[in-house]
mmCIF file with all atom_site columns, C-alpha atoms in Angstrom:
data_model
loop_
_atom_site.group_PDB
_atom_site.id
_atom_site.type_symbol
_atom_site.label_atom_id
_atom_site.label_alt_id
_atom_site.label_comp_id
_atom_site.label_asym_id
_atom_site.label_entity_id
_atom_site.label_seq_id
_atom_site.pdbx_PDB_ins_code
_atom_site.Cartn_x
_atom_site.Cartn_y
_atom_site.Cartn_z
_atom_site.occupancy
_atom_site.B_iso_or_equiv
_atom_site.pdbx_formal_charge
_atom_site.auth_seq_id
_atom_site.auth_comp_id
_atom_site.auth_asym_id
_atom_site.auth_atom_id
_atom_site.pdbx_PDB_model_num
ATOM 1  C CA . MET A 1 1  ? 3.704   11.139  -18.352 1.00 65.00 ? 1  MET A CA 1
ATOM 2  C CA . SER A 1 2  ? 2.776   14.219  -16.321 1.00 68.00 ? 2  SER A CA 1
ATOM 3  C CA . ARG A 1 3  ? 2.954   14.311  -12.536 1.00 62.00 ? 3  ARG A CA 1
ATOM 4  C CA . SER A 1 4  ? -0.869  14.267  -12.279 1.00 67.00 ? 4  SER A CA 1
ATOM 5  C CA . GLY A 1 5  ? -0.997  11.374  -14.754 1.00 63.00 ? 5  GLY A CA 1
ATOM 6  C CA . LEU A 1 6  ? 1.436   9.364   -12.628 1.00 68.00 ? 6  LEU A CA 1
ATOM 7  C CA . TYR A 1 7  ? -0.593  10.166  -9.503  1.00 69.00 ? 7  TYR A CA 1
ATOM 8  C CA . LYS A 1 8  ? -3.809  8.986   -11.176 1.00 80.00 ? 8  LYS A CA 1
ATOM 9  C CA . LYS A 1 9  ? -2.132  5.784   -12.359 1.00 78.00 ? 9  LYS A CA 1
ATOM 10 C CA . GLY A 1 10 ? -0.792  5.105   -8.856  1.00 82.00 ? 10 GLY A CA 1
ATOM 11 C CA . ARG A 1 11 ? -4.126  5.920   -7.217  1.00 87.00 ? 11 ARG A CA 1
ATOM 12 C CA . ALA A 1 12 ? -5.974  3.582   -9.583  1.00 90.00 ? 12 ALA A CA 1
ATOM 13 C CA . PHE A 1 13 ? -3.550  0.774   -8.672  1.00 92.00 ? 13 PHE A CA 1
ATOM 14 C CA . GLU A 1 14 ? -4.045  1.459   -4.956  1.00 93.00 ? 14 GLU A CA 1
ATOM 15 C CA . TYR A 1 15 ? -7.818  1.179   -5.472  1.00 94.00 ? 15 TYR A CA 1
ATOM 16 C CA . ARG A 1 16 ? -7.375  -2.173  -7.256  1.00 96.00 ? 16 ARG A CA 1
ATOM 17 C CA . VAL A 1 17 ? -5.271  -3.505  -4.381  1.00 96.00 ? 17 VAL A CA 1
ATOM 18 C CA . ARG A 1 18 ? -7.806  -2.111  -1.870  1.00 97.00 ? 18 ARG A CA 1
ATOM 19 C CA . ASP A 1 19 ? -10.702 -3.743  -3.702  1.00 97.00 ? 19 ASP A CA 1
ATOM 20 C CA . PHE A 1 20 ? -8.884  -7.085  -3.832  1.00 97.00 ? 20 PHE A CA 1
ATOM 21 C CA . LEU A 1 21 ? -8.262  -6.957  -0.078  1.00 97.00 ? 21 LEU A CA 1
ATOM 22 C CA . ASN A 1 22 ? -11.883 -5.945  0.595   1.00 97.00 ? 22 ASN A CA 1
ATOM 23 C CA . LYS A 1 23 ? -12.979 -9.097  -1.255  1.00 97.00 ? 23 LYS A CA 1
ATOM 24 C CA . GLN A 1 24 ? -10.699 -11.052 1.107   1.00 97.00 ? 24 GLN A CA 1
ATOM 25 C CA . LYS A 1 25 ? -12.692 -9.532  4.018   1.00 97.00 ? 25 LYS A CA 1
ATOM 26 C CA . TYR A 1 26 ? -10.027 -7.011  5.076   1.00 98.00 ? 26 TYR A CA 1
ATOM 27 C CA . PHE A 1 27 ? -10.989 -3.565  6.307   1.00 98.00 ? 27 PHE A CA 1
ATOM 28 C CA . VAL A 1 28 ? -8.722  -1.259  4.296   1.00 97.00 ? 28 VAL A CA 1
ATOM 29 C CA . LEU A 1 29 ? -7.696  2.350   4.895   1.00 95.00 ? 29 LEU A CA 1
ATOM 30 C CA . ARG A 1 30 ? -6.010  4.319   2.122   1.00 92.00 ? 30 ARG A CA 1
ATOM 31 C CA . SER A 1 31 ? -3.595  7.161   2.767   1.00 86.00 ? 31 SER A CA 1
ATOM 32 C CA . PRO A 1 32 ? -4.284  9.696   -0.012  1.00 76.00 ? 32 PRO A CA 1
ATOM 33 C CA . ARG A 1 33 ? -1.194  11.335  -1.507  1.00 70.00 ? 33 ARG A CA 1
ATOM 34 C CA . SER A 1 34 ? 0.868   9.406   0.999   1.00 65.00 ? 34 SER A CA 1
ATOM 35 C CA . ALA A 1 35 ? 4.444   10.464  1.423   1.00 71.00 ? 35 ALA A CA 1
ATOM 36 C CA . GLY A 1 36 ? 4.913   8.013   4.270   1.00 79.00 ? 36 GLY A CA 1
ATOM 37 C CA . PRO A 1 37 ? 6.028   4.409   4.325   1.00 88.00 ? 37 PRO A CA 1
ATOM 38 C CA . MET A 1 38 ? 2.677   2.872   3.301   1.00 92.00 ? 38 MET A CA 1
ATOM 39 C CA . ASP A 1 39 ? -0.268  3.525   1.011   1.00 93.00 ? 39 ASP A CA 1
ATOM 40 C CA . LEU A 1 40 ? -2.753  1.091   2.555   1.00 96.00 ? 40 LEU A CA 1
ATOM 41 C CA . ILE A 1 41 ? -3.442  -0.394  5.966   1.00 96.00 ? 41 ILE A CA 1
ATOM 42 C CA . ALA A 1 42 ? -5.466  -3.601  5.936   1.00 98.00 ? 42 ALA A CA 1
ATOM 43 C CA . LEU A 1 43 ? -6.996  -5.172  9.060   1.00 98.00 ? 43 LEU A CA 1
ATOM 44 C CA . LYS A 1 44 ? -8.643  -8.552  9.596   1.00 97.00 ? 44 LYS A CA 1
ATOM 45 C CA . HIS A 1 45 ? -9.044  -10.683 12.750  1.00 95.00 ? 45 HIS A CA 1
ATOM 46 C CA . GLY A 1 46 ? -5.841  -9.543  14.459  1.00 93.00 ? 46 GLY A CA 1
ATOM 47 C CA . ILE A 1 47 ? -3.874  -9.256  11.205  1.00 97.00 ? 47 ILE A CA 1
ATOM 48 C CA . ILE A 1 48 ? -2.335  -5.899  10.305  1.00 98.00 ? 48 ILE A CA 1
ATOM 49 C CA . LEU A 1 49 ? -0.902  -5.389  6.822   1.00 98.00 ? 49 LEU A CA 1
ATOM 50 C CA . LEU A 1 50 ? 1.047   -2.269  5.873   1.00 97.00 ? 50 LEU A CA 1
ATOM 51 C CA . ILE A 1 51 ? 1.153   -2.064  2.097   1.00 96.00 ? 51 ILE A CA 1
ATOM 52 C CA . GLN A 1 52 ? 3.211   0.080   -0.240  1.00 94.00 ? 52 GLN A CA 1
ATOM 53 C CA . CYS A 1 53 ? 1.848   0.070   -3.803  1.00 92.00 ? 53 CYS A CA 1
ATOM 54 C CA . LYS A 1 54 ? 4.231   0.622   -6.706  1.00 89.00 ? 54 LYS A CA 1
ATOM 55 C CA . THR A 1 55 ? 3.227   0.745   -10.346 1.00 85.00 ? 55 THR A CA 1
ATOM 56 C CA . ASP A 1 56 ? 6.832   0.950   -11.543 1.00 81.00 ? 56 ASP A CA 1
ATOM 57 C CA . GLY A 1 57 ? 8.280   -1.499  -9.029  1.00 70.00 ? 57 GLY A CA 1
ATOM 58 C CA . ALA A 1 58 ? 10.875  1.022   -7.790  1.00 79.00 ? 58 ALA A CA 1
ATOM 59 C CA . PHE A 1 59 ? 11.236  0.589   -4.031  1.00 82.00 ? 59 PHE A CA 1
ATOM 60 C CA . SER A 1 60 ? 14.373  2.024   -2.466  1.00 87.00 ? 60 SER A CA 1
ATOM 61 C CA . LYS A 1 61 ? 16.266  0.425   0.381   1.00 91.00 ? 61 LYS A CA 1
ATOM 62 C CA . VAL A 1 62 ? 15.371  3.391   2.612   1.00 91.00 ? 62 VAL A CA 1
ATOM 63 C CA . GLU A 1 63 ? 11.651  3.048   1.800   1.00 89.00 ? 63 GLU A CA 1
ATOM 64 C CA . ARG A 1 64 ? 11.789  -0.686  2.535   1.00 93.00 ? 64 ARG A CA 1
ATOM 65 C CA . GLU A 1 65 ? 13.573  -0.127  5.846   1.00 94.00 ? 65 GLU A CA 1
ATOM 66 C CA . MET A 1 66 ? 11.021  2.497   6.922   1.00 93.00 ? 66 MET A CA 1
ATOM 67 C CA . LEU A 1 67 ? 8.132   0.163   6.106   1.00 94.00 ? 67 LEU A CA 1
ATOM 68 C CA . ASP A 1 68 ? 9.789   -2.817  7.813   1.00 95.00 ? 68 ASP A CA 1
ATOM 69 C CA . ASP A 1 69 ? 10.624  -0.794  10.945  1.00 96.00 ? 69 ASP A CA 1
ATOM 70 C CA . LEU A 1 70 ? 7.076   0.529   11.244  1.00 95.00 ? 70 LEU A CA 1
ATOM 71 C CA . ALA A 1 71 ? 5.591   -2.927  10.703  1.00 97.00 ? 71 ALA A CA 1
ATOM 72 C CA . GLU A 1 72 ? 7.871   -4.435  13.327  1.00 97.00 ? 72 GLU A CA 1
ATOM 73 C CA . SER A 1 73 ? 6.968   -1.732  15.867  1.00 96.00 ? 73 SER A CA 1
ATOM 74 C CA . LEU A 1 74 ? 3.245   -2.474  15.350  1.00 95.00 ? 74 LEU A CA 1
ATOM 75 C CA . GLY A 1 75 ? 3.445   -6.248  15.088  1.00 96.00 ? 75 GLY A CA 1
ATOM 76 C CA . ALA A 1 76 ? 2.276   -5.939  11.471  1.00 97.00 ? 76 ALA A CA 1
ATOM 77 C CA . ARG A 1 77 ? 3.341   -7.451  8.162   1.00 97.00 ? 77 ARG A CA 1
ATOM 78 C CA . ALA A 1 78 ? 4.973   -5.226  5.555   1.00 97.00 ? 78 ALA A CA 1
ATOM 79 C CA . LEU A 1 79 ? 3.975   -5.897  1.955   1.00 95.00 ? 79 LEU A CA 1
ATOM 80 C CA . LEU A 1 80 ? 4.915   -4.467  -1.413  1.00 93.00 ? 80 LEU A CA 1
ATOM 81 C CA . ALA A 1 81 ? 2.214   -4.596  -4.081  1.00 92.00 ? 81 ALA A CA 1
ATOM 82 C CA . ARG A 1 82 ? 3.684   -4.250  -7.563  1.00 90.00 ? 82 ARG A CA 1
ATOM 83 C CA . ARG A 1 83 ? 1.837   -3.955  -10.805 1.00 82.00 ? 83 ARG A CA 1
#
């Protein structure tokens, strides 16, 4: 699959996760073309979720550590959404 095809597939999955969280009454921010530790930030009544979305399930140790460290520094929960 082409690079743009992979991006579209990943973006579509991020939107599905976002929509699911919206239905759970979270306010969700998406980081377009994110190269950082998370794709989505979800907020609800003092709850902060930092979410990395993966369509292929590949999540390196370094990526996980970055997400965990950021979540810990913010008092947030780190989550991995896999398709």
